[in-house]
mmCIF file of N, CA and C in Angstrom:
data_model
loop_
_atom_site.group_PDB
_atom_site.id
_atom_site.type_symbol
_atom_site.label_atom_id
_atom_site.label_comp_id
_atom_site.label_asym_id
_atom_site.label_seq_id
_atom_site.Cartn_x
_atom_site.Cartn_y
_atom_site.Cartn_z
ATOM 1 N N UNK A 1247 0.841 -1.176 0.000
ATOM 2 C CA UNK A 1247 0.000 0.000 0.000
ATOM 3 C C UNK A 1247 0.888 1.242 0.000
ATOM 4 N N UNK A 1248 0.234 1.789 -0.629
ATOM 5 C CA UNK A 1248 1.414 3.794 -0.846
ATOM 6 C C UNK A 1248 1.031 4.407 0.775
ATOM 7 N N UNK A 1249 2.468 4.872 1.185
ATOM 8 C CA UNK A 1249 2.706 5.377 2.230
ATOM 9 C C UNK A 1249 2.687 7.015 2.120
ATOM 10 N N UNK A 1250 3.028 7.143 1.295
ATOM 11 C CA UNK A 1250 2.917 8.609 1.005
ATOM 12 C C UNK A 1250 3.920 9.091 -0.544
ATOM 13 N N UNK A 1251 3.460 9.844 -1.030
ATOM 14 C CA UNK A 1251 4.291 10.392 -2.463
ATOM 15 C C UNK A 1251 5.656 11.163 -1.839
ATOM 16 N N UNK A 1252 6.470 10.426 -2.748
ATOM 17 C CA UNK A 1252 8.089 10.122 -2.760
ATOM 18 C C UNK A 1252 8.492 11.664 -2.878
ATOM 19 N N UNK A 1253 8.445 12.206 -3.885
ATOM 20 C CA UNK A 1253 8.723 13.345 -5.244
ATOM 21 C C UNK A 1253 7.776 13.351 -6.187
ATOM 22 N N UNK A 1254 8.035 14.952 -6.543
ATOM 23 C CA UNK A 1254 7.365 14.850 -7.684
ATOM 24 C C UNK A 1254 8.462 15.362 -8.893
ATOM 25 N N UNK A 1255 8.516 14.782 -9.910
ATOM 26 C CA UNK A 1255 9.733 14.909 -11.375
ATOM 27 C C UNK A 1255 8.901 15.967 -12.061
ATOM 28 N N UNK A 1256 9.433 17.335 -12.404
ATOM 29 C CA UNK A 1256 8.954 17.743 -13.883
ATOM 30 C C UNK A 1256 10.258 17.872 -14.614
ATOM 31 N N UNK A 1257 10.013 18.129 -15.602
ATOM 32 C CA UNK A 1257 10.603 18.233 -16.952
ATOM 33 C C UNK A 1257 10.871 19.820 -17.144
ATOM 34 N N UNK A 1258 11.946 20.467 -17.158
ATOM 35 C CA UNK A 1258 12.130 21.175 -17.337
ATOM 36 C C UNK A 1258 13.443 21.609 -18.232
ATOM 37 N N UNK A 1259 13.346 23.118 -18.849
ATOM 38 C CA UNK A 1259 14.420 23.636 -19.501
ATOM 39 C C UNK A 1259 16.164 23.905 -18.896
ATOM 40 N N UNK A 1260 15.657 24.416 -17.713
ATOM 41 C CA UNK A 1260 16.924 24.974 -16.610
ATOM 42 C C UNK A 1260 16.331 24.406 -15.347
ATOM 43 N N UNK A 1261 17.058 23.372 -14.984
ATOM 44 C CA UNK A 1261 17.097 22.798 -13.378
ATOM 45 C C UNK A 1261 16.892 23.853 -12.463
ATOM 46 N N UNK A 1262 18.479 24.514 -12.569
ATOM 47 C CA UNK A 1262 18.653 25.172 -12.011
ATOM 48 C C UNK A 1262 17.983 26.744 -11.862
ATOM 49 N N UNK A 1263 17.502 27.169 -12.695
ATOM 50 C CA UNK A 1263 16.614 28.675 -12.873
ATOM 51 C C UNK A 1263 15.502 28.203 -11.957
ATOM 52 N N UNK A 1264 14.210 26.807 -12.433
ATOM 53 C CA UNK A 1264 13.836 26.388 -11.899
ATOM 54 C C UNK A 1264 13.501 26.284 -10.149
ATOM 55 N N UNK A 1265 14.926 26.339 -9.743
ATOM 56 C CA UNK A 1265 14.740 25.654 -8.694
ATOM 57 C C UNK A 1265 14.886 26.892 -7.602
ATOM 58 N N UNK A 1266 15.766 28.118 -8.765
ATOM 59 C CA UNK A 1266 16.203 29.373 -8.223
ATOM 60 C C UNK A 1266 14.579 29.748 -7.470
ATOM 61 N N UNK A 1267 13.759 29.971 -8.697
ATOM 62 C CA UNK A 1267 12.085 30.636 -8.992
ATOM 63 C C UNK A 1267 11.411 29.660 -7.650
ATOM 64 N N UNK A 1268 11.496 28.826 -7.514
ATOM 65 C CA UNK A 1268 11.317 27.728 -5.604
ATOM 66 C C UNK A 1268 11.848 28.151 -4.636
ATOM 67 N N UNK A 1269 12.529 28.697 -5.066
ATOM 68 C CA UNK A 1269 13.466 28.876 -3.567
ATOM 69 C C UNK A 1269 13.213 30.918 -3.332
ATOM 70 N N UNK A 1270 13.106 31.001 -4.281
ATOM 71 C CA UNK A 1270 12.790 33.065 -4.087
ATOM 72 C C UNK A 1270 11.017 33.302 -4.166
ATOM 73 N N UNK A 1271 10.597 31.759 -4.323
ATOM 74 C CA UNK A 1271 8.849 32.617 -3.928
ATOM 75 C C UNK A 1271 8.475 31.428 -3.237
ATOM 76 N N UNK A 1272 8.905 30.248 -3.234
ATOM 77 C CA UNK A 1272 8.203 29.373 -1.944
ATOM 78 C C UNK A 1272 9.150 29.071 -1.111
ATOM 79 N N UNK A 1273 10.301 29.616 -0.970
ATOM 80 C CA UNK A 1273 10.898 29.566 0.032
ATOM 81 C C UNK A 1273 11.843 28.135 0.288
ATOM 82 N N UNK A 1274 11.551 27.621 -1.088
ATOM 83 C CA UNK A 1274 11.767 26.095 -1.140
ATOM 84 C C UNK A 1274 13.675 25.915 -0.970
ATOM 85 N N UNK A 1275 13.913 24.867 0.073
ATOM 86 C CA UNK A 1275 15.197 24.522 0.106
ATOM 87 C C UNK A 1275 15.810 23.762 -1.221
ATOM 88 N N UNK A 1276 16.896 23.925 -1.921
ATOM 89 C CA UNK A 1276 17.236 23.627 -2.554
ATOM 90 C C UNK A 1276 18.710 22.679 -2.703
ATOM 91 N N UNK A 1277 19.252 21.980 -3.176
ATOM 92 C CA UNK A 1277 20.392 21.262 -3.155
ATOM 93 C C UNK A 1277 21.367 21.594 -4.538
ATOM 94 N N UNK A 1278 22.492 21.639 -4.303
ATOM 95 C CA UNK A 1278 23.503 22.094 -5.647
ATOM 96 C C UNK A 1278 23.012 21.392 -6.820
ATOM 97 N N UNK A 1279 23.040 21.820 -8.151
ATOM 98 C CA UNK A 1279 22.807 20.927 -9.526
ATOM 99 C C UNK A 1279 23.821 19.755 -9.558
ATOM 100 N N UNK A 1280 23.230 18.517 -9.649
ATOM 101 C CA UNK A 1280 24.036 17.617 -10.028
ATOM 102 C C UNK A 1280 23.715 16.403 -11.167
ATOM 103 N N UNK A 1281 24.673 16.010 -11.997
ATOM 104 C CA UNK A 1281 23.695 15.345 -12.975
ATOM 105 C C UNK A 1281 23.193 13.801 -12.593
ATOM 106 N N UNK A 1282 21.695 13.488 -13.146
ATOM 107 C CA UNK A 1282 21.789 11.560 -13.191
ATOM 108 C C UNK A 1282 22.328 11.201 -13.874
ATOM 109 N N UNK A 1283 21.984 9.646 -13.496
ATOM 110 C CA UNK A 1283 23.099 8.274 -14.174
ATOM 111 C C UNK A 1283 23.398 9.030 -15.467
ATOM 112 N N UNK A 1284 22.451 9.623 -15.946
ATOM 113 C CA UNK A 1284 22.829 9.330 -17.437
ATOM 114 C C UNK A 1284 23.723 10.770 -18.194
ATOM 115 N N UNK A 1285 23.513 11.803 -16.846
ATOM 116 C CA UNK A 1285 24.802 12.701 -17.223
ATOM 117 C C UNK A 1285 23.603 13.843 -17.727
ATOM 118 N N UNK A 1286 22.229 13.682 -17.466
ATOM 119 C CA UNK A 1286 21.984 15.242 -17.373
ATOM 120 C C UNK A 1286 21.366 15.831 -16.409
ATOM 121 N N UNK A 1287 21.586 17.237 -16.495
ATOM 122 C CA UNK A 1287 21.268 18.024 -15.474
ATOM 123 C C UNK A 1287 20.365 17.570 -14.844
ATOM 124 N N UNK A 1288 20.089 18.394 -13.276
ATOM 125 C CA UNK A 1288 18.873 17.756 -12.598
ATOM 126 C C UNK A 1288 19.545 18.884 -11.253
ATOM 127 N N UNK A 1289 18.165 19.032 -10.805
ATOM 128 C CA UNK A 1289 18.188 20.040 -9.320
ATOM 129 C C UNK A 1289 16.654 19.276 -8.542
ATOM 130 N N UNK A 1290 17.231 19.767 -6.988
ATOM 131 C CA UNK A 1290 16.514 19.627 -6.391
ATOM 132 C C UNK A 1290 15.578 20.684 -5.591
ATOM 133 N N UNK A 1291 14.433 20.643 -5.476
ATOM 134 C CA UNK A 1291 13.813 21.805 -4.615
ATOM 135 C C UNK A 1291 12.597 21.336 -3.641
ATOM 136 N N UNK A 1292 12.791 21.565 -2.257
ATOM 137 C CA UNK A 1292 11.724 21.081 -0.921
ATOM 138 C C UNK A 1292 10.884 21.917 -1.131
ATOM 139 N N UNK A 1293 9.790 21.992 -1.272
ATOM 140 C CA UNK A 1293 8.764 22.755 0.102
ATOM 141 C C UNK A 1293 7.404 21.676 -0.065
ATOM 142 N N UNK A 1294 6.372 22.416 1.258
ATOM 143 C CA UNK A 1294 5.538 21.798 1.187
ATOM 144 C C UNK A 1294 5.826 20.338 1.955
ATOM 145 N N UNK A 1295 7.153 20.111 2.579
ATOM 146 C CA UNK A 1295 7.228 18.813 2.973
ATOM 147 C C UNK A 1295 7.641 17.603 1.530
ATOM 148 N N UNK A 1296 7.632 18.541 0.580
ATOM 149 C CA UNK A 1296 7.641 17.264 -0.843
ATOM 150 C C UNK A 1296 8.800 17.899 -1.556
ATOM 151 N N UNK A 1297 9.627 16.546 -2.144
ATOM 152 C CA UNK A 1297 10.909 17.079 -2.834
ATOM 153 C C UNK A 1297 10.480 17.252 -4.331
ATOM 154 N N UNK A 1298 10.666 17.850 -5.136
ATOM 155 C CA UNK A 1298 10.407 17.862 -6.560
ATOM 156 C C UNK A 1298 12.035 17.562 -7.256
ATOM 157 N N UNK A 1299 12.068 16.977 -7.872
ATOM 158 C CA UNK A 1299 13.376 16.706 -9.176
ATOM 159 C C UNK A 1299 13.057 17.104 -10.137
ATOM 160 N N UNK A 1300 13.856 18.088 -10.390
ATOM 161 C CA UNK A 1300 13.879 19.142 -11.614
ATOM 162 C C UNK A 1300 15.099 18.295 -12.817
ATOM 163 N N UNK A 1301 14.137 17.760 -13.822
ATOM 164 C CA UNK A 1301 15.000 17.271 -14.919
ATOM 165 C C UNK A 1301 15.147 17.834 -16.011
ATOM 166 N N UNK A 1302 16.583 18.058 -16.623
ATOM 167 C CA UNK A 1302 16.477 19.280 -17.641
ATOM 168 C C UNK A 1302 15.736 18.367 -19.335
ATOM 169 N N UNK A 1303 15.121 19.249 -19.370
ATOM 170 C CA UNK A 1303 14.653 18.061 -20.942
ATOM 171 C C UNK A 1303 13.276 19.434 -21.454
ATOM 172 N N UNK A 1304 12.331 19.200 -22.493
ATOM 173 C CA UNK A 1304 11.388 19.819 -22.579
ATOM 174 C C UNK A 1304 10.336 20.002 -21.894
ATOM 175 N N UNK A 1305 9.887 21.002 -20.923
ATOM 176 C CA UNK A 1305 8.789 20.941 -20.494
ATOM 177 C C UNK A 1305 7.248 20.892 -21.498
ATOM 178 N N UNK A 1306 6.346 20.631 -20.851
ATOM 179 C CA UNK A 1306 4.746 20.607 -21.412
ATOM 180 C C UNK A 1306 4.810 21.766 -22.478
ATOM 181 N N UNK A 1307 4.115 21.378 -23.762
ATOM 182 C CA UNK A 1307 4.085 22.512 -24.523
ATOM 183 C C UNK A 1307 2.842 23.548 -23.769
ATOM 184 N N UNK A 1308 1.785 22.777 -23.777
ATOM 185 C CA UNK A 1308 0.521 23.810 -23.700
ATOM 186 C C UNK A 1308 0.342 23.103 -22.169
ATOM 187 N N UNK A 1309 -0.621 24.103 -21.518
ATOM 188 C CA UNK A 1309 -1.311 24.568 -19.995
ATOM 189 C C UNK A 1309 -2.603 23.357 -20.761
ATOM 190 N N UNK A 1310 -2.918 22.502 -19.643
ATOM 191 C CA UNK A 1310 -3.716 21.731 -19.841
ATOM 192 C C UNK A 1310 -4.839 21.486 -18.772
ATOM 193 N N UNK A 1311 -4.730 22.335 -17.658
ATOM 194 C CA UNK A 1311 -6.053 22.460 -16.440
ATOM 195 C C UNK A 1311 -4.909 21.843 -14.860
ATOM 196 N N UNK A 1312 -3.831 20.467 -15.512
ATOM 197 C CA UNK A 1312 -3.273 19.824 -14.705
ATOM 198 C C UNK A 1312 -2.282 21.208 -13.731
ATOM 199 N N UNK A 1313 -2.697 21.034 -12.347
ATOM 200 C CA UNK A 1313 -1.398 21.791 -11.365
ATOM 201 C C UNK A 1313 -1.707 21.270 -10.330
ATOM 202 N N UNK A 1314 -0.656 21.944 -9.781
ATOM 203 C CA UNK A 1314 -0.426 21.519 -8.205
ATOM 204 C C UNK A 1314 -0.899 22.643 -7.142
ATOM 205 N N UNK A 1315 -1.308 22.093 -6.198
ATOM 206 C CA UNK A 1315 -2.232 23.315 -5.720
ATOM 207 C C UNK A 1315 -1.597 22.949 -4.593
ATOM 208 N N UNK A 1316 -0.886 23.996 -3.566
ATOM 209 C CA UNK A 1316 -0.078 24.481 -2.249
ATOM 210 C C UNK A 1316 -1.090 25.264 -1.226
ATOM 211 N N UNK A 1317 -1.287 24.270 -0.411
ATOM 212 C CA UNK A 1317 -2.413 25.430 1.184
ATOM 213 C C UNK A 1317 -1.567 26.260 1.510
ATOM 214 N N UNK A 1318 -1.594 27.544 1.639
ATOM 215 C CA UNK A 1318 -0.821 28.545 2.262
ATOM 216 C C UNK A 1318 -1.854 29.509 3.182
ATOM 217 N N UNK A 1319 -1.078 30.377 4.277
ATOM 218 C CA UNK A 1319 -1.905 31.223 4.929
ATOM 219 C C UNK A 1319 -2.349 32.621 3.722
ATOM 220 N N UNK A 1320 -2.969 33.606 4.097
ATOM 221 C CA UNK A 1320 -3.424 34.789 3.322
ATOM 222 C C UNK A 1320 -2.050 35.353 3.072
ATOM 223 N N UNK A 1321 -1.406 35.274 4.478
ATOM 224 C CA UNK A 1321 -0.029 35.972 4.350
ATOM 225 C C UNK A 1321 0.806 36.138 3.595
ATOM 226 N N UNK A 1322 1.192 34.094 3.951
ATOM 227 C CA UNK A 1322 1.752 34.046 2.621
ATOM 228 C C UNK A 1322 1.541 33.657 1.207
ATOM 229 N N UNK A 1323 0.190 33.776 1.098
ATOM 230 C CA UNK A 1323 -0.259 34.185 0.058
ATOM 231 C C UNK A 1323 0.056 35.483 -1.121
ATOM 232 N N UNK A 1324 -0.305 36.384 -0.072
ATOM 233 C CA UNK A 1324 -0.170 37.792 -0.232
ATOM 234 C C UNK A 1324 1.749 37.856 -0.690
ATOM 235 N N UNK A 1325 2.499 37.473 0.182
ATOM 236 C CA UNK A 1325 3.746 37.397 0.373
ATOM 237 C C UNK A 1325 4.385 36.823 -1.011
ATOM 238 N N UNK A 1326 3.866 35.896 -1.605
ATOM 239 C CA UNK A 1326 4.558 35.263 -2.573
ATOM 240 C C UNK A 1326 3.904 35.757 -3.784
ATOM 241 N N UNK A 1327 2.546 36.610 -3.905
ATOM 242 C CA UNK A 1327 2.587 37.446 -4.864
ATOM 243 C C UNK A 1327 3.408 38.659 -4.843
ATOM 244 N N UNK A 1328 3.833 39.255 -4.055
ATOM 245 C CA UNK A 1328 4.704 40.198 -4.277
ATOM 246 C C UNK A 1328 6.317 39.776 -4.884
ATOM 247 N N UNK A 1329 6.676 38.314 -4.341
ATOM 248 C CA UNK A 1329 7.823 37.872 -4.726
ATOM 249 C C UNK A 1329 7.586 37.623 -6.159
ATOM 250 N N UNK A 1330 6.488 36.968 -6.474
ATOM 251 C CA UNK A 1330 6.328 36.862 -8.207
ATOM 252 C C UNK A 1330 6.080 37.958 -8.771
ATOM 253 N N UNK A 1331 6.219 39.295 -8.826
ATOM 254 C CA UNK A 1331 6.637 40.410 -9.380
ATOM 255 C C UNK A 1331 8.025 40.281 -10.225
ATOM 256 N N UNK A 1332 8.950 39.777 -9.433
ATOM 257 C CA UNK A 1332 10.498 40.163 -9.607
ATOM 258 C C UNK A 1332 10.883 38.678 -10.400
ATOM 259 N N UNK A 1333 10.079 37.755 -10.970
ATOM 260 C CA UNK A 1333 10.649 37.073 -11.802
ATOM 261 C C UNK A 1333 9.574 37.192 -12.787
ATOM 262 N N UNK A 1334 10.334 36.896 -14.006
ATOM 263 C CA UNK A 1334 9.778 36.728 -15.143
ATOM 264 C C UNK A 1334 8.341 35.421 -15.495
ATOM 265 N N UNK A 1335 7.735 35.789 -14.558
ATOM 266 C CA UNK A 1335 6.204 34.049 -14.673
ATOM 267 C C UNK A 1335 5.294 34.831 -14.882
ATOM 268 N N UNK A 1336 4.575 34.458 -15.456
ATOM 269 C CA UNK A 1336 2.504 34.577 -15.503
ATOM 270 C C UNK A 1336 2.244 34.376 -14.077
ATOM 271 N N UNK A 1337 1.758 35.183 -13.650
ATOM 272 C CA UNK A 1337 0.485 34.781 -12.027
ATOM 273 C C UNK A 1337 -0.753 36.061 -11.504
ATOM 274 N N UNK A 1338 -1.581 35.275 -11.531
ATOM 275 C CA UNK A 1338 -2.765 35.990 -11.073
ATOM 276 C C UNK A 1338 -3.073 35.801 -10.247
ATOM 277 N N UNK A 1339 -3.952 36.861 -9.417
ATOM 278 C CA UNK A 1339 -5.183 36.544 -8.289
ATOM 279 C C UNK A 1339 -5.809 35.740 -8.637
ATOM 280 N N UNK A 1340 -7.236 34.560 -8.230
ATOM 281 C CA UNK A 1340 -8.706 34.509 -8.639
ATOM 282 C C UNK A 1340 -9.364 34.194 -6.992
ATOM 283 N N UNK A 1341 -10.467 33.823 -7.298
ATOM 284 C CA UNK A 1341 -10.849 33.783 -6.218
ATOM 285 C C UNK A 1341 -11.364 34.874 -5.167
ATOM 286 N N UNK A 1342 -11.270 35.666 -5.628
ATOM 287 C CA UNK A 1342 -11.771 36.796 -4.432
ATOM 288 C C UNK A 1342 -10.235 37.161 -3.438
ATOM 289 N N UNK A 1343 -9.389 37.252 -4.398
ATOM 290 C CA UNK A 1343 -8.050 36.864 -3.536
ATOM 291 C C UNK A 1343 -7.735 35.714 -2.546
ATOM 292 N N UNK A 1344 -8.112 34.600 -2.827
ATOM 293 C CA UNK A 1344 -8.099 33.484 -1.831
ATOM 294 C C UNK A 1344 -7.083 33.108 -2.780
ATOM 295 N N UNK A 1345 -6.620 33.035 -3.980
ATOM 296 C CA UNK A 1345 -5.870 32.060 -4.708
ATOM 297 C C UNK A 1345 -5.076 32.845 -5.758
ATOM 298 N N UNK A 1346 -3.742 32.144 -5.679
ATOM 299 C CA UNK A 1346 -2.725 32.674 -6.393
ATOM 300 C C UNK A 1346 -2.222 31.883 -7.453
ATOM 301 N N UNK A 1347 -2.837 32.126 -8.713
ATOM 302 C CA UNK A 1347 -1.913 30.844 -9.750
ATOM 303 C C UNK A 1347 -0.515 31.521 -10.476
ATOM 304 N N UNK A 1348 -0.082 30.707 -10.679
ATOM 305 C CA UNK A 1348 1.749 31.034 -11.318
ATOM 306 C C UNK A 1348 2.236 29.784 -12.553
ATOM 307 N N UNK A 1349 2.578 29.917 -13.658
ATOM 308 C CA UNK A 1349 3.506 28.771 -13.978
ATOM 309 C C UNK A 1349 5.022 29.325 -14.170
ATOM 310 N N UNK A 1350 5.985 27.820 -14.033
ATOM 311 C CA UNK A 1350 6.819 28.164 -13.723
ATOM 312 C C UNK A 1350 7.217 28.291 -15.453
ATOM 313 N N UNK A 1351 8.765 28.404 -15.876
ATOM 314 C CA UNK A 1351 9.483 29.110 -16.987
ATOM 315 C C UNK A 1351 8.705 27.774 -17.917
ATOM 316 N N UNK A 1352 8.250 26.696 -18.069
ATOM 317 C CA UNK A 1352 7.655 25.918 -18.574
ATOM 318 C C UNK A 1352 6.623 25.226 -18.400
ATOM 319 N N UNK A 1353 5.714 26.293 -18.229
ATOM 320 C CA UNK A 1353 4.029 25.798 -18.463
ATOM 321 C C UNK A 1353 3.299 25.037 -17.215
ATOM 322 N N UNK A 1354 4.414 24.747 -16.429
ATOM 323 C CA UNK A 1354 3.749 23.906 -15.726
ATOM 324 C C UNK A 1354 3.083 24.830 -14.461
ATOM 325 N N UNK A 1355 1.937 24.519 -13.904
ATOM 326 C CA UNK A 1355 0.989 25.474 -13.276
ATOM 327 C C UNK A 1355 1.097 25.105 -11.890
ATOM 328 N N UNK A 1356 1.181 26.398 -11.158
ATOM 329 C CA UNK A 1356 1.030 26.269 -9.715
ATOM 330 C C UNK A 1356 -0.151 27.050 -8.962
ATOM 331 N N UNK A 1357 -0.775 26.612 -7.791
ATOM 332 C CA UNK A 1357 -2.095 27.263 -7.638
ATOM 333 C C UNK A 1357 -1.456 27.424 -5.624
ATOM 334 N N UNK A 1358 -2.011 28.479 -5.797
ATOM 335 C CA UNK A 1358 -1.309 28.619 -3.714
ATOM 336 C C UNK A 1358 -2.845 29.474 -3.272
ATOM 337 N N UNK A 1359 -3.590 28.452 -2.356
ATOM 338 C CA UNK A 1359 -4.753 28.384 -2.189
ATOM 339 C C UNK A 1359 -5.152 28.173 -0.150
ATOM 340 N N UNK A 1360 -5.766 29.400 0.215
ATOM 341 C CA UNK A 1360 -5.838 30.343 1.251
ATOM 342 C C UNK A 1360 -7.135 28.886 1.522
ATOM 343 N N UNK A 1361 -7.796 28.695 1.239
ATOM 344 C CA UNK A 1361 -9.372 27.931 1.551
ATOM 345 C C UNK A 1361 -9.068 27.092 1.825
ATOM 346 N N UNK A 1362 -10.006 26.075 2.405
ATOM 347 C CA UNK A 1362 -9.985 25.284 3.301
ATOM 348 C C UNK A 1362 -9.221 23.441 2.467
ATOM 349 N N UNK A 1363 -8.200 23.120 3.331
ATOM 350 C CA UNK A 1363 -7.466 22.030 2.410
ATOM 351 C C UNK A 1363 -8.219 20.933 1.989
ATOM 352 N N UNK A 1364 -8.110 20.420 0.801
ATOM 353 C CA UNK A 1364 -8.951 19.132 0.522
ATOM 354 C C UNK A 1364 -9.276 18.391 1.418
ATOM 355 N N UNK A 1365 -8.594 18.021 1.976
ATOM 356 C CA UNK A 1365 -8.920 16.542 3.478
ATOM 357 C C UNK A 1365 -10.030 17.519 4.079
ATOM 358 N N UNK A 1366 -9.854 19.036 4.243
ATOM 359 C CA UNK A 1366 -11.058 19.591 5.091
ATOM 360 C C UNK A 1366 -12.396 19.623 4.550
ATOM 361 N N UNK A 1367 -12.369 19.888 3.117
ATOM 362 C CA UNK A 1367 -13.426 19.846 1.876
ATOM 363 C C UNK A 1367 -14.271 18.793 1.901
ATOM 364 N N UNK A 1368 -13.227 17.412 1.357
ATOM 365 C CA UNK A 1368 -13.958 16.087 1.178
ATOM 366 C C UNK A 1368 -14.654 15.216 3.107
ATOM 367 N N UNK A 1369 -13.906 15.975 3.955
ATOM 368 C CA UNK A 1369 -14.520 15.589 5.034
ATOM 369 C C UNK A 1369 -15.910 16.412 5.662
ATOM 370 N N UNK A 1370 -16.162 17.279 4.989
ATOM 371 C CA UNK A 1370 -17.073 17.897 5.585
ATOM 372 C C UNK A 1370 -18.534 17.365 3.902
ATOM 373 N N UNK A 1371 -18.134 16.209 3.439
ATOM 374 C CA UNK A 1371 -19.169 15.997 2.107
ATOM 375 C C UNK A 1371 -19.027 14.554 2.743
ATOM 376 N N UNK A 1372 -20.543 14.157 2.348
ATOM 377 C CA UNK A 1372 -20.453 12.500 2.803
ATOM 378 C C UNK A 1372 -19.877 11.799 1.524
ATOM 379 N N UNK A 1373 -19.141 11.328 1.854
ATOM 380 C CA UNK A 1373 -17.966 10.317 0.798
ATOM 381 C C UNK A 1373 -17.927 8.568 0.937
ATOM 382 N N UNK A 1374 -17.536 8.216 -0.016
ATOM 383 C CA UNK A 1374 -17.514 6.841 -0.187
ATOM 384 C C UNK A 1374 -15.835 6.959 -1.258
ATOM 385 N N UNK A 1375 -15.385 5.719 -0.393
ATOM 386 C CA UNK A 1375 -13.786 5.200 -0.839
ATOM 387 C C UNK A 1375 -13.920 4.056 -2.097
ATOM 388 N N UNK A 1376 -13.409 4.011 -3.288
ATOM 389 C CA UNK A 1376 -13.832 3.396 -4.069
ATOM 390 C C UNK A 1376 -12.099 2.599 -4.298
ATOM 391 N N UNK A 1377 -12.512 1.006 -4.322
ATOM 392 C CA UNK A 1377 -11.248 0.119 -4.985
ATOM 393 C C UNK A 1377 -11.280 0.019 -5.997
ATOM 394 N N UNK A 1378 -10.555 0.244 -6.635
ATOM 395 C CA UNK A 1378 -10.810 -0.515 -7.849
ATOM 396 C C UNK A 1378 -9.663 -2.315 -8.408
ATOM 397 N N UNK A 1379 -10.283 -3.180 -8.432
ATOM 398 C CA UNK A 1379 -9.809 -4.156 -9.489
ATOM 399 C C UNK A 1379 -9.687 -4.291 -10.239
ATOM 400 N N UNK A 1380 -8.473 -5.139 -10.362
ATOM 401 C CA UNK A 1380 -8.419 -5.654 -11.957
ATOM 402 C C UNK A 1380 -8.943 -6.645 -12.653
#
């Protein structure tokens, strides 16, 4: 049974720019660029409790609905829109200011969301756990 998600891998142009743009608006800890087995680039960046591996290769051409959505307070909400001023990303308000979306230098979408966290959402709706077989 899954204990919990490992990492998450994207695909990216610059590891390292990447991991810079994590670490100057989520505050994310980062580790020196070093390459895999196979000799290309790759960076690391924490937050959220989750490591992401930044692999240099093509990111997503087109924005497809898919992101990752980060619980944050208003604060730092508020806080990390002002930091996304000073780099070069797309990010908006929506929400009534509850929510901050951003993608990073390659398409890929980030959402930093003030409201109440999923586990709080789906627990307050009567739910049913579904298995599925093969």
């Amino acid at each position: 049974m899954v204990a919990s998600i490992s990492h998450i891998a994207l695909v990216v142009r610059d590891p390292a720019r990447t991991a810079e743009l994590f670490a100057g608006v989520l505050g994310a800890r980062i580790v020196p660029p070093r390459p895999d087995d196979g000799g290309h680039p790759q960076s690391f960046a924490k937050f959220g409790g989750l490591w992401f591996a930044l692999r240099q290769g093509d990111g997503p051409s087109v924005r497809n609905g898919d992101h990752i959505s980060l619980h944050v307070s208003q604060d730092e909400l508020t806080a990390c829109a002002d930091k996304l001023t000073t780099f070069d990303v797309e990010h908006y308000m929506a929400r009534k200011d509850t929510a901050l979306y951003f993608t990073d230098y390659d398409n890929h979408v980030f959402e930093l969301n003030v409201d109440a966290s999923l586990d709080e959402v789906l627990a307050g709706c009567a739910q049913q756990t579904y298995t599925l077989h093969a």
